PDB file of C-alpha atoms in Angstrom:
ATOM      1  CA  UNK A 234     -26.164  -3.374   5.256  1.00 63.00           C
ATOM      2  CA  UNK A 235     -29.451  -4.890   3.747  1.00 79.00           C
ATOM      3  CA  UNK A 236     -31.473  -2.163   4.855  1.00 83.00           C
ATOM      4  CA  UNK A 237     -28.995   0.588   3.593  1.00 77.00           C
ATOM      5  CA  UNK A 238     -28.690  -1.291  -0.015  1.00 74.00           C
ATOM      6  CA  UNK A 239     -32.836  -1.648   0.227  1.00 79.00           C
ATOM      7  CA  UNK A 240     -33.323   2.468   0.943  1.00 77.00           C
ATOM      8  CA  UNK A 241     -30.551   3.537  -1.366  1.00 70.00           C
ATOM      9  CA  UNK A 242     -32.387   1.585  -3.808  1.00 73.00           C
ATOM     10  CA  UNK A 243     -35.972   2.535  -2.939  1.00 77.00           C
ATOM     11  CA  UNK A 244     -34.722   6.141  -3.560  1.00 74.00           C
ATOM     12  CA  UNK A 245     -33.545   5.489  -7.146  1.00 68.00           C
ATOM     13  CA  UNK A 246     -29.935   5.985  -6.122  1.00 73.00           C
ATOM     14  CA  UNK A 247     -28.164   3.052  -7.450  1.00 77.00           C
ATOM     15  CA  UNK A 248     -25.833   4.992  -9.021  1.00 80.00           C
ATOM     16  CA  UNK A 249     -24.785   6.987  -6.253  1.00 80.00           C
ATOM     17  CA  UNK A 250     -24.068   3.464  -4.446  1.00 80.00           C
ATOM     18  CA  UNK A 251     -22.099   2.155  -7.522  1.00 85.00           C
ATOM     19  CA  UNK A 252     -19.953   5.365  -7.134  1.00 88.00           C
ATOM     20  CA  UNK A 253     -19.849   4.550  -3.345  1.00 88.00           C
ATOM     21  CA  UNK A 254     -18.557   0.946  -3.886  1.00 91.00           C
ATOM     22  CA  UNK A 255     -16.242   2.288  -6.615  1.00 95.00           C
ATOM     23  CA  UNK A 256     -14.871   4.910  -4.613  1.00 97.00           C
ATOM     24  CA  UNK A 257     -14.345   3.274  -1.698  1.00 96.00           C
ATOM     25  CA  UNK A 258     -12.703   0.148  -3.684  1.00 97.00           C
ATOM     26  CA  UNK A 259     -10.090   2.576  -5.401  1.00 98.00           C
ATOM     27  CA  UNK A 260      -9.180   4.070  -2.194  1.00 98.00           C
ATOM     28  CA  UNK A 261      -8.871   0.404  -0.090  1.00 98.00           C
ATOM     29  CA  UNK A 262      -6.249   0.084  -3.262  1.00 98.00           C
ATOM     30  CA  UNK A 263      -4.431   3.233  -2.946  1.00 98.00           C
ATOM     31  CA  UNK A 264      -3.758   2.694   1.171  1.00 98.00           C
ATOM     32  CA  UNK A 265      -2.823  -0.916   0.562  1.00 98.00           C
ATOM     33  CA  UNK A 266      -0.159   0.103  -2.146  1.00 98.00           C
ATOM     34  CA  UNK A 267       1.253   2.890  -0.241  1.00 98.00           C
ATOM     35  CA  UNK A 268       1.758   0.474   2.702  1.00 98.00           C
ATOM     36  CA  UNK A 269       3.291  -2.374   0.078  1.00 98.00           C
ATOM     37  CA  UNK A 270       5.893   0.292  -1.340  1.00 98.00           C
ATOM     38  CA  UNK A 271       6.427   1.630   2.202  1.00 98.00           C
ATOM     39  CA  UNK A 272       8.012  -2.053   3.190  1.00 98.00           C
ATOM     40  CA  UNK A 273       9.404  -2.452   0.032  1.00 98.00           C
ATOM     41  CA  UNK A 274      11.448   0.601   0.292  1.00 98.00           C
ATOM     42  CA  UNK A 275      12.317  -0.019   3.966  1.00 98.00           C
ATOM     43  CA  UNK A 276      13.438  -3.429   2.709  1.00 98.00           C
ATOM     44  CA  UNK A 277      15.283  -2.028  -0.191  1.00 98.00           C
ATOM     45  CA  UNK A 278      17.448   0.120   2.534  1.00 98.00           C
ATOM     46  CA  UNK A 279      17.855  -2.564   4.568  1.00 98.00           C
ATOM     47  CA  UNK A 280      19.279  -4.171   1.700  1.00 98.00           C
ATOM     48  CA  UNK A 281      21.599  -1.216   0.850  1.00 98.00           C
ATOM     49  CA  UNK A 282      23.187  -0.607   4.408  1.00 97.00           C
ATOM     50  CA  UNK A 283      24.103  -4.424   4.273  1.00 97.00           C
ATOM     51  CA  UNK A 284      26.056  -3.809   1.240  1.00 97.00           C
ATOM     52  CA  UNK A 285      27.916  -0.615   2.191  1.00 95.00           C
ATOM     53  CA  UNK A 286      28.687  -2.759   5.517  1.00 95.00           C
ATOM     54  CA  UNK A 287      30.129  -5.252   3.368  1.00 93.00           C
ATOM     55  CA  UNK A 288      31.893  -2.995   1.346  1.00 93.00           C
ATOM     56  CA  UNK A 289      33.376  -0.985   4.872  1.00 92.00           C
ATOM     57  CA  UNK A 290      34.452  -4.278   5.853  1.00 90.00           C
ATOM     58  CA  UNK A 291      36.039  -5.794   2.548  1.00 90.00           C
ATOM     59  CA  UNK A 292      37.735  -2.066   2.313  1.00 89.00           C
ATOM     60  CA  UNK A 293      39.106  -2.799   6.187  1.00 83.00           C
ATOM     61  CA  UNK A 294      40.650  -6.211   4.885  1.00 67.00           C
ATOM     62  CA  UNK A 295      42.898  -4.094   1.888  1.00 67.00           C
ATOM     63  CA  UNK A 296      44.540  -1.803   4.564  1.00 60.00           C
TER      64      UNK A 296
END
């Protein structure tokens, strides 16, 4: 990575690296909180088909 960092900078394109860097950062961001609400949906269903299988089975117990 030195030698990439010492041409890009040799060639006066420091900014184009600072984009790079910024770009990739944003999207290392974007995949990890898409993967974060993924589970925290899944876990939020999870959470919701307990309660309706509470609810079937309190219902069961008024019959």
């Amino acid at each position: 990575m030195d030698d990439l960092t010492k041409t890009i900078i040799e060639r006066g394109d420091l900014a184009h690296l600072a984009l790079f860097l910024w770009a990739s950062g944003a999207s290392a961001l974007l995949v990890w909180s898409l993967k974060e609400m993924a589970s925290a949906n899944k876990r939020f269903n999870d959470f919701v088909t307990e309660i309706a299988s509470l609810n079937r089975l309190f219902r069961k117990g008024d019959d």
